[in-house]
Short mmCIF file of C-alpha atoms and ligand atoms in Angstrom, two decimals:
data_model
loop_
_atom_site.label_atom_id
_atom_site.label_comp_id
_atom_site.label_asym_id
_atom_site.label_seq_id
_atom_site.Cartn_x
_atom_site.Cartn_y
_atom_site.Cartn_z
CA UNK A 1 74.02 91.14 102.62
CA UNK A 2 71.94 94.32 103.38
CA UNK A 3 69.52 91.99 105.37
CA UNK A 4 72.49 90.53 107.36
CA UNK A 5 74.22 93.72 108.22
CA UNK A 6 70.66 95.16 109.46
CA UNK A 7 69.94 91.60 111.70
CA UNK A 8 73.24 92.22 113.26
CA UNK A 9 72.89 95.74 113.62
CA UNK A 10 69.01 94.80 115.31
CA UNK A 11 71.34 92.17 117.52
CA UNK A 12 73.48 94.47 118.99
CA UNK A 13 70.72 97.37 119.41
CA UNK A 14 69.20 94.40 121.51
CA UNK A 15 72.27 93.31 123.70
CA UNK A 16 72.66 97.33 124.49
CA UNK A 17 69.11 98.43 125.29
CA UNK A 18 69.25 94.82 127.82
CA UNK A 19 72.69 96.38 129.29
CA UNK A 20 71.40 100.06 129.93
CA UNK A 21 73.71 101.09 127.51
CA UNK A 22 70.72 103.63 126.10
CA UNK A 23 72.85 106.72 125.86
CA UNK A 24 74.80 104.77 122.81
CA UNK A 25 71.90 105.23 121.11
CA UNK A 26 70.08 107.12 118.86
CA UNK A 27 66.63 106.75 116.54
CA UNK A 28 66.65 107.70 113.06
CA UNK A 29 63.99 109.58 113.44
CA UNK A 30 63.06 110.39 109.39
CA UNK A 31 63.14 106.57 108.50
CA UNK A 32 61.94 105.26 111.85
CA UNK A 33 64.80 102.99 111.99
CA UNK A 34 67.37 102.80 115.12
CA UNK A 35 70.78 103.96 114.65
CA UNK A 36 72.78 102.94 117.62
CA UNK A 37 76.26 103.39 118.51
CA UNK A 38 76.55 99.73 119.46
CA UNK A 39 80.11 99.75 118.04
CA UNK A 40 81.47 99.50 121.26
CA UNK A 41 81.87 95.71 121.58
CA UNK A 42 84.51 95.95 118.86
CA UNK A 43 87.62 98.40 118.47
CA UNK A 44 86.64 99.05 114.77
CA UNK A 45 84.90 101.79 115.92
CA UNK A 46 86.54 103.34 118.86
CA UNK A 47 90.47 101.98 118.65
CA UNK A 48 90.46 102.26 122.01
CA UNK A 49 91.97 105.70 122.03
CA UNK A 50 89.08 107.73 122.69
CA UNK A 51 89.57 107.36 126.59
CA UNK A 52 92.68 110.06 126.20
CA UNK A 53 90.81 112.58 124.28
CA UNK A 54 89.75 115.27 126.54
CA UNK A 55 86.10 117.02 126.99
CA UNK A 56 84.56 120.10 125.65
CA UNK A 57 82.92 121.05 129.53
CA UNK A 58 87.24 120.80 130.63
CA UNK A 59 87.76 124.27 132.59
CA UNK A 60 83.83 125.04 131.81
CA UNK A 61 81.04 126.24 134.07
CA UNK A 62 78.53 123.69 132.77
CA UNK A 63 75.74 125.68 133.44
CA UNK A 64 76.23 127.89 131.48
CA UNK A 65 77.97 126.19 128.25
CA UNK A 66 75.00 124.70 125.72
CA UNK A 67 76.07 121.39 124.82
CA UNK A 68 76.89 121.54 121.03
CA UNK A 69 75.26 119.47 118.65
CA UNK A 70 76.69 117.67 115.54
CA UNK A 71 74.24 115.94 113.03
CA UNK A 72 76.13 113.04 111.04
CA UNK A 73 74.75 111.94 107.75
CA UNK A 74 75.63 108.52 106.62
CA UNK A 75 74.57 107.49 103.26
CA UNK A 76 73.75 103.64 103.73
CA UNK A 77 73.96 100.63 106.48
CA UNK A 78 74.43 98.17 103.51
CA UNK A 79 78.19 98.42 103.78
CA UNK A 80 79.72 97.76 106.75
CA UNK A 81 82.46 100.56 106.43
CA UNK A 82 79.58 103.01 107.11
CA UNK A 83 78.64 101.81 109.85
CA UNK A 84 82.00 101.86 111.57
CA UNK A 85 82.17 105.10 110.62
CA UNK A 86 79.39 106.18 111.85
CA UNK A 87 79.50 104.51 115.27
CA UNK A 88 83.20 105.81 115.49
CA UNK A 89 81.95 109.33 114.89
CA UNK A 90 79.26 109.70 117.42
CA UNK A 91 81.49 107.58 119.97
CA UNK A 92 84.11 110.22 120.14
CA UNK A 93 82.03 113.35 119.56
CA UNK A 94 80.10 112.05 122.89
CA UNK A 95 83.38 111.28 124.29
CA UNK A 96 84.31 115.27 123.86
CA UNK A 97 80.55 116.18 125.13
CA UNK A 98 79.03 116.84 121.88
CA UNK A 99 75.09 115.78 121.38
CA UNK A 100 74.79 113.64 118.71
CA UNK A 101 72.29 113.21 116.32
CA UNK A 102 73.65 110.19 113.38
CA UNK A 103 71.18 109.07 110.72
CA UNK A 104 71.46 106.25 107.44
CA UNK A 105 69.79 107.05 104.55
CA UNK A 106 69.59 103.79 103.53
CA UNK A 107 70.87 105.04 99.77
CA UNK A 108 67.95 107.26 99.48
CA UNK A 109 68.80 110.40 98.52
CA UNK A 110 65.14 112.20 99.57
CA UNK A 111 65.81 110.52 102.62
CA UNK A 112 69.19 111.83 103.49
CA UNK A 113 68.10 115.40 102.31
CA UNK A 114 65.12 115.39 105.11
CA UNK A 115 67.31 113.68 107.71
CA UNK A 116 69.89 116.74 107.06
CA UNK A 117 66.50 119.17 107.36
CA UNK A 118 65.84 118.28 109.94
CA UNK A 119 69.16 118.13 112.21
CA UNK A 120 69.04 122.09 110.65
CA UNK A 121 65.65 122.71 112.31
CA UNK A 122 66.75 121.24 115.57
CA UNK A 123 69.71 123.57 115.99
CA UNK A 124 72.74 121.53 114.61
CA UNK A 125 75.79 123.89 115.36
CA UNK A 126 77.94 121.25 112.60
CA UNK A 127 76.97 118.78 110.01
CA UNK A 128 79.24 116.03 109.06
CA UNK A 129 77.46 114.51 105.86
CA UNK A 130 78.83 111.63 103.52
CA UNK A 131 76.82 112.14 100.48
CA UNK A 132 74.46 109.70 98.68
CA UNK A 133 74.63 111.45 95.36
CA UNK A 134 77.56 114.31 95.76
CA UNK A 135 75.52 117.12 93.92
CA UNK A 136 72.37 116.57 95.22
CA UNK A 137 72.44 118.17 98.08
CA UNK A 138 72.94 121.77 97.25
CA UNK A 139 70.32 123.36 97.96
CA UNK A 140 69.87 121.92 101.51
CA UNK A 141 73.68 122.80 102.33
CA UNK A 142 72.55 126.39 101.14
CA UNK A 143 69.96 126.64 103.66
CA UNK A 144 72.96 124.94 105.89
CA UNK A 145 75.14 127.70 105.43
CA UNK A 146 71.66 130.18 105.88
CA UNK A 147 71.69 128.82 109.11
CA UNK A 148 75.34 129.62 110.20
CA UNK A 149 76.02 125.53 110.55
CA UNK A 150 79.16 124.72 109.45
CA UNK A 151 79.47 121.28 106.94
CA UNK A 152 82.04 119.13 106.94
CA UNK A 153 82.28 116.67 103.66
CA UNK A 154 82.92 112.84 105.06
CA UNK A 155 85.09 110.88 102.21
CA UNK A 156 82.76 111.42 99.76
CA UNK A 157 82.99 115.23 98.42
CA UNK A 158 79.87 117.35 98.14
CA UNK A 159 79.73 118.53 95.07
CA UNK A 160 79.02 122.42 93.75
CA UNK A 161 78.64 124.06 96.54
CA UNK A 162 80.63 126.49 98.64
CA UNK A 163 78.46 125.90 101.64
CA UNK A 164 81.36 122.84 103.05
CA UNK A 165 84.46 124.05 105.47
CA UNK A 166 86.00 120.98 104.98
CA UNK A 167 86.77 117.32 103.59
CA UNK A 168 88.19 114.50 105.82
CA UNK A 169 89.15 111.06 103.42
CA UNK A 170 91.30 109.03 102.44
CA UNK A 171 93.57 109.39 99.07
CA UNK A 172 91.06 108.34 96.94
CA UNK A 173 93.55 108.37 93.49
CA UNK A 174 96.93 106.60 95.66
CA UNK A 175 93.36 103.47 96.42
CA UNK A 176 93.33 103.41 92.58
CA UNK A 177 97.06 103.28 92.57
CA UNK A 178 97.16 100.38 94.95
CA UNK A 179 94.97 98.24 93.47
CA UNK A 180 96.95 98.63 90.04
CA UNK A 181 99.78 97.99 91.12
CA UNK A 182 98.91 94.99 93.12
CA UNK A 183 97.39 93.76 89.68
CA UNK A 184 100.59 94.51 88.47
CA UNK A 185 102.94 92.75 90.71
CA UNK A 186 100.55 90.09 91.03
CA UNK A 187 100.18 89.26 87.42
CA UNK A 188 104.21 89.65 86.53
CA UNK A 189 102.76 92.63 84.02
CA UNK A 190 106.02 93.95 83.39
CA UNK A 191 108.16 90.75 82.84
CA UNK A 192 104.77 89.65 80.63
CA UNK A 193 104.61 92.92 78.87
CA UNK A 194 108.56 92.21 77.70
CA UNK A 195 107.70 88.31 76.88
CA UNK A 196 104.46 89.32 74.72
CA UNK A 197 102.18 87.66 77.54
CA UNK A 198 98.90 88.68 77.92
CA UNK A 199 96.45 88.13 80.01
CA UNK A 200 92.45 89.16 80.08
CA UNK A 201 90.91 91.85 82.77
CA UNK A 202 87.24 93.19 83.22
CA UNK A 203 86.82 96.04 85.27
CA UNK A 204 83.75 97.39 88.26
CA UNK A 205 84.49 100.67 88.95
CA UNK A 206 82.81 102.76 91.84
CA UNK A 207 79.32 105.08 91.47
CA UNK A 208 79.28 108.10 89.17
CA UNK A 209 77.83 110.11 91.41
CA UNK A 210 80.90 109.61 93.77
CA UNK A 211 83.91 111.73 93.56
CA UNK A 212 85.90 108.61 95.01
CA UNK A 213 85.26 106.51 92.05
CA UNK A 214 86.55 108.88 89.61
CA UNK A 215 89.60 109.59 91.71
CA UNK A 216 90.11 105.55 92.27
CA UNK A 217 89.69 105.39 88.10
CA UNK A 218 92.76 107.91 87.27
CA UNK A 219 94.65 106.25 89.89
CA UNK A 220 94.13 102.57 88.86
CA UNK A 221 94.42 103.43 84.86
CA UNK A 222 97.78 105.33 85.59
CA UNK A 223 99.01 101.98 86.32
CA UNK A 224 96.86 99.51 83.84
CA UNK A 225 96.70 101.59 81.14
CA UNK A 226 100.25 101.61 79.47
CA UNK A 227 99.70 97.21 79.55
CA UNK A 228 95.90 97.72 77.82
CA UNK A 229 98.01 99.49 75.26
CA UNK A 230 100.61 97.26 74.75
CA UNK A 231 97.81 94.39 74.51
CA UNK A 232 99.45 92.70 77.84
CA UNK A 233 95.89 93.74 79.07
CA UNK A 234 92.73 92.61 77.15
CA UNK A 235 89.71 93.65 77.82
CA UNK A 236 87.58 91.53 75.59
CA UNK A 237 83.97 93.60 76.36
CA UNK A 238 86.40 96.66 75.14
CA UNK A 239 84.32 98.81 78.37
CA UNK A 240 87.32 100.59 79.58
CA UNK A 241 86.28 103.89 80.20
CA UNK A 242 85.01 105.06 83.75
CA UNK A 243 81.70 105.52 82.04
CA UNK A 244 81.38 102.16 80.63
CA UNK A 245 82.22 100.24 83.68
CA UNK A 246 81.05 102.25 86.70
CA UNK A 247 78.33 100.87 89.48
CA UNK A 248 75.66 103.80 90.15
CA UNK A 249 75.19 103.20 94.14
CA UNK A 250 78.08 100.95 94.30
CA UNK A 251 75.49 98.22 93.68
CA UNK A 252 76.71 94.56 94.72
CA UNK A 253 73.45 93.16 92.60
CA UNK A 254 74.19 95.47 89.52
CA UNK A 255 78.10 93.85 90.03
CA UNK A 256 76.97 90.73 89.93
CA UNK A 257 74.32 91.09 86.99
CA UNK A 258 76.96 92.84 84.72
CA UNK A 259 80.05 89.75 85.60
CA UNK A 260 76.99 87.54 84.85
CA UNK A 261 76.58 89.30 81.27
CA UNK A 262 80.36 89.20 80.64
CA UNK A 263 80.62 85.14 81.77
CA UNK A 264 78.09 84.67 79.40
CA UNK A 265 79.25 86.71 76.04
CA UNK A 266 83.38 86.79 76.52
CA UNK A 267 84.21 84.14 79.42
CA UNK A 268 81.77 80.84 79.66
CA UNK A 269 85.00 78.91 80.06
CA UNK A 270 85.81 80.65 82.94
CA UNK A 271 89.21 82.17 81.19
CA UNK A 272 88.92 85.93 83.05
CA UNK A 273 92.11 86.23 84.33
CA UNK A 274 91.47 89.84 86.59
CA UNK A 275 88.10 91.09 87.56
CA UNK A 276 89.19 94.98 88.32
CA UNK A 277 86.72 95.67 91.50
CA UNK A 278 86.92 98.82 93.03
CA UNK A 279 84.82 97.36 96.36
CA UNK A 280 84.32 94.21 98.46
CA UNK A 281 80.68 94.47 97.67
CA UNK A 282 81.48 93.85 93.44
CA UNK A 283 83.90 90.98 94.91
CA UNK A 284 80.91 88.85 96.33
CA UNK A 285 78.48 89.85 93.48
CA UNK A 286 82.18 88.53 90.83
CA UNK A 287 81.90 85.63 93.22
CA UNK A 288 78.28 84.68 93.08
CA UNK A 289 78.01 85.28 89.24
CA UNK A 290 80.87 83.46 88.39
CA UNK A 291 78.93 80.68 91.10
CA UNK A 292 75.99 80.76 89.39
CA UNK A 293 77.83 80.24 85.95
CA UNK A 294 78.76 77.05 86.98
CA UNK A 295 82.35 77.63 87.34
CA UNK A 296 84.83 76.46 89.44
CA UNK A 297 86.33 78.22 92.21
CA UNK A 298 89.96 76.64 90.88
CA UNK A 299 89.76 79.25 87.71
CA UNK A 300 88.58 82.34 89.89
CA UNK A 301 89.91 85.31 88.45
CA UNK A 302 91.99 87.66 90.66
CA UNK A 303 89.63 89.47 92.09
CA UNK A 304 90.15 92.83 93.70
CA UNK A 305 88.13 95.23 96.42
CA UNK A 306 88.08 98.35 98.61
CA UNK A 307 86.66 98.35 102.49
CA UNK A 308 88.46 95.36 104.13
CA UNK A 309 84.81 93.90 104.85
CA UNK A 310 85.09 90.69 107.07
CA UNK A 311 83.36 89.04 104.44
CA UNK A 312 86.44 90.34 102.27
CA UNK A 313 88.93 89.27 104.44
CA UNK A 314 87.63 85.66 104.79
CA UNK A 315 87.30 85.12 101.33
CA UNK A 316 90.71 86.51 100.93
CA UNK A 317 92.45 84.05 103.90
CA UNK A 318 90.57 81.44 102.04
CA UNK A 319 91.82 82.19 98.46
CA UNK A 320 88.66 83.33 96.56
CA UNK A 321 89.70 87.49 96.56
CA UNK A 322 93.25 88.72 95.97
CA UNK A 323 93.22 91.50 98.08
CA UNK A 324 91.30 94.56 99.05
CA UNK A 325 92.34 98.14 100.40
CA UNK A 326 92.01 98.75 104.04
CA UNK A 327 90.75 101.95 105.41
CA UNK A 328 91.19 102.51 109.03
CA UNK A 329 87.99 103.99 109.81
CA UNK A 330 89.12 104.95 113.27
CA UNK A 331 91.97 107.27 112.30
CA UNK A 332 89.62 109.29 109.84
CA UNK A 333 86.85 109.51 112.51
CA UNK A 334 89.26 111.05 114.48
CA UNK A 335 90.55 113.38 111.83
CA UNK A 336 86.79 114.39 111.12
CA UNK A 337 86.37 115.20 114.85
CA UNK A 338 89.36 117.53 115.24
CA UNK A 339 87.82 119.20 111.76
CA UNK A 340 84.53 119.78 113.85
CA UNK A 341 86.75 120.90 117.32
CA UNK A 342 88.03 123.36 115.28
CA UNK A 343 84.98 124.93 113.75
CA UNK A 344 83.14 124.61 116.65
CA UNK A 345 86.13 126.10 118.66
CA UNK A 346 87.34 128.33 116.48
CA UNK A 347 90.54 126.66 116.07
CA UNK A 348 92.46 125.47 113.06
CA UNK A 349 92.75 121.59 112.14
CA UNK A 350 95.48 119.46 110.28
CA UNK A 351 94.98 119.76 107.02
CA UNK A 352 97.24 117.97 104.20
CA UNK A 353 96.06 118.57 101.05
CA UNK A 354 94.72 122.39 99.53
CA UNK A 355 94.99 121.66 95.67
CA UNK A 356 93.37 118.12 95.03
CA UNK A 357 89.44 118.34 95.83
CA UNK A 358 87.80 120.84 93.92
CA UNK A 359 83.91 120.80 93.98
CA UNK A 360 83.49 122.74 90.47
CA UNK A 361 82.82 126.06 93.17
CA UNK A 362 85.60 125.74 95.70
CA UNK A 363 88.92 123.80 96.42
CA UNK A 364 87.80 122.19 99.43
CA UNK A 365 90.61 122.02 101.89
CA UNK A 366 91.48 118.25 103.24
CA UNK A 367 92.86 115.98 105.46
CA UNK A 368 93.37 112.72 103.55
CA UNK A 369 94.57 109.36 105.35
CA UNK A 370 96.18 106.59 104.05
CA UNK A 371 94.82 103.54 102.30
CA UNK A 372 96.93 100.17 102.91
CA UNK A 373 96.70 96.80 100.72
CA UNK A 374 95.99 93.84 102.08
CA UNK A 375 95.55 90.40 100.94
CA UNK A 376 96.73 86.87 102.66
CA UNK A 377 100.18 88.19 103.17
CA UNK A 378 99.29 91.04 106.01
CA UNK A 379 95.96 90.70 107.06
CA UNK A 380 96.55 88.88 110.13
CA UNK A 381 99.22 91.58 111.31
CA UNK A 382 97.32 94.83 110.16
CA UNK A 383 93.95 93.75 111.03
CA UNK A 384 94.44 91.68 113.65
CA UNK A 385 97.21 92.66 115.37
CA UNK A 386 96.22 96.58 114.94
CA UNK A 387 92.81 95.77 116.69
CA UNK A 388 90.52 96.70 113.94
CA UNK A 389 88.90 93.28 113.93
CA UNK A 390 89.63 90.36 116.28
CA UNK A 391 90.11 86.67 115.01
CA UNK A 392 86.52 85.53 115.94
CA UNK A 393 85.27 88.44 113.93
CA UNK A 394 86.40 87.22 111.11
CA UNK A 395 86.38 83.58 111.10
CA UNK A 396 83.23 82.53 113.76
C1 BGC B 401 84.16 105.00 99.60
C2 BGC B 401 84.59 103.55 99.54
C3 BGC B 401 83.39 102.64 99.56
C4 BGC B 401 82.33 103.08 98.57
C5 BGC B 401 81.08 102.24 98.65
C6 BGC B 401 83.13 105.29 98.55
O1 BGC B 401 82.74 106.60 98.63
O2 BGC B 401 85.30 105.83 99.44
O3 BGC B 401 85.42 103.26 100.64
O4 BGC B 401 83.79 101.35 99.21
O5 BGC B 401 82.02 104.43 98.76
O6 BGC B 401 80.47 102.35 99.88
#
């Protein structure tokens, strides 16, 4: 997966630098890897609506304005969803003038504290960072916020530190919610709660180092956890808890090792009914252990995610995943970007939520967008039709 995702990342760097398209790009300098904004060929990262978004040098003597610069800290290219939101970043921030600077740690959390050093030694006026491990970065935000450079927190929060402005996401509890509740419906809980029906669930919930996958937890067990009480739910592994069933790095090989170790002790006939993901990447590692078991794909469990990776939506059109949440990386992007307008600007952006997100120092004020379900029902019409992916995306 990682290997694909970088080959097609290497393609399109390719296809740009042929097309003169250099000013979409930009080298991680700390890894020695490219980062390019080669997004362009798809309206995953732009939307299309960056053309009506107007320009920091509007009414300006150029001369003597200093083009701003923003440094954007992504934690990984092994998910898609990062890189869309990375791409989508820098595209409009360019679009509005800014000088970009947008590095991938790759998941290393050294690495993503030197790329952050260094966009503070060359001058960053704002730092939009989405955090490998939230509460690891503290001391660099310090010397951040020693700097005078304002931090924005990208869906993930950073954690303990009163050196971040503010937090763009999505409602990370009302994903957990979703998902529940699709189980829900989905599985006729209610109707088998009344009949004495029960049915069996595992569950792969999200890094512990990630605020998200907390929030996700309360959200989804709000739901679940009246039917594991009434035994309409069984969990025959009896790991329940976040702390028994969470993914440190959101791991699609630890996924797959730990579905491998519950086919093997609970399920070897293949009678899981739910596997409880809380990501696309634990879908494929549910599908390839439950592969590798020997089983068929006829007794699949319903199988859950979070990103709305291609990969997620074909195997969802095709039967093998139930459904996975979509989050429109475009519309936070652009939510981030009026968060750095403003600070740069000295303005005030939309915020919609001052009680939910505190970092154990500060309750970080946020804009949070809205997650959306999908599964064979609505993909064509939400994905599709809103331009987030086109057909041959997903199905070439
Ligand atoms: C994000 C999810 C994503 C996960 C793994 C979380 O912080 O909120 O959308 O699936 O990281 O990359």
């Amino acid at each position: 997966m990682k290997t694909r995702l970088i080959t097609i990342l290497n393609i399109l760097i390719l296809i740009l630098s042929c097309t003169g398209c250099a000013s979409l790009q930009g080298v991680n300098e700390n890894s020695g890897k490219t980062s390019s904004a080669a997004g362009y060929e798809t309206d995953a990262y732009t939307g299309g609506e960056i053309e009506g978004l107007g320009s920091v040098y509007e009414g300006r003597d150029e001369d003597s304005t200093p083009v701003k610069r923003v440094g954007v800290a992504m934690p990984t290219r092994t998910s898609e969803r990062w890189i869309n939101d990375g791409m989508s970043i820098k595209a409009r921030l360019e679009t509005l003038g800014y000088e970009v600077d947008l590095q991938y740690a790759d998941d290393d959390i050294e690495l993503q504290i030197s790329q952050i050093e260094s966009m503070i030694r060359n001058e960053a006026d704002c730092l939009v960072i989405s955090s490998i491990d939230s509460t690891k970065l503290v001391d660099v935000l310090k010397k951040a916020r020693d700097n005078g450079i304002s931090v924005i927190a990208y869906d993930r929060l950073l954690m303990d530190t009163d050196a971040v402005s503010y937090y763009a996401s999505f409602d990370n509890k009302k994903v957990g919610t979703l998902i529940g509740e699709y189980i829900s419906e989905h599985m006729g809980l209610k109707k088998a709660s009344e009949s004495g029906r029960s049915y069996t669930i595992e569950f792969f919930m999200g890094s512990p180092d990630d605020n998200n996958a907390l929030f996700l937890y309360k959200g989804l067990m709000e739901v679940l956890k009246p039917y594991l009480d009434d035994g309409t739910l069984v969990c025959r592994s009896g790991r329940t808890s976040f702390y028994e069933t969470c993914i440190l790095r959101w791991s699609e090989d630890t996924a797959q090792g730990k579905c491998s170790d519950l086919i093997k002790e609970y399920y070897r006939d293949g009678d899981l009914d739910i596997a409880c993901s809380a990501f696309d990447g634990f879908a494929y590692g549910i599908l390839k252990a439950w592969k590798n078991a020997g089983l068929s794909e006829d007794s699949l469990p319903l199988i859950t995610g979070q990103d709305a990776e291609k990969n997620a939506i074909k195997n969802i059109a095709e039967g093998r995943q139930g459904m996975t949440i979509y989050k429109d990386t475009r519309i936070l992007a652009a939510k981030c970007v009026t968060m750095v307008q403003a600070l740069l600007e000295n303005s005030e952006p939309e915020i919609n939520d001052t009680f939910q997100y505190n970092n154990n120092v500060l309750t970080v004020p946020a804009y949070l967008c809205d997650p959306v379900i999908i599964d064979e029902e609505n993909y064509e019409e939400i994905l599709i039709g809103g331009g987030y992916y086109t057909k041959e995306q997903l199905f070439q």
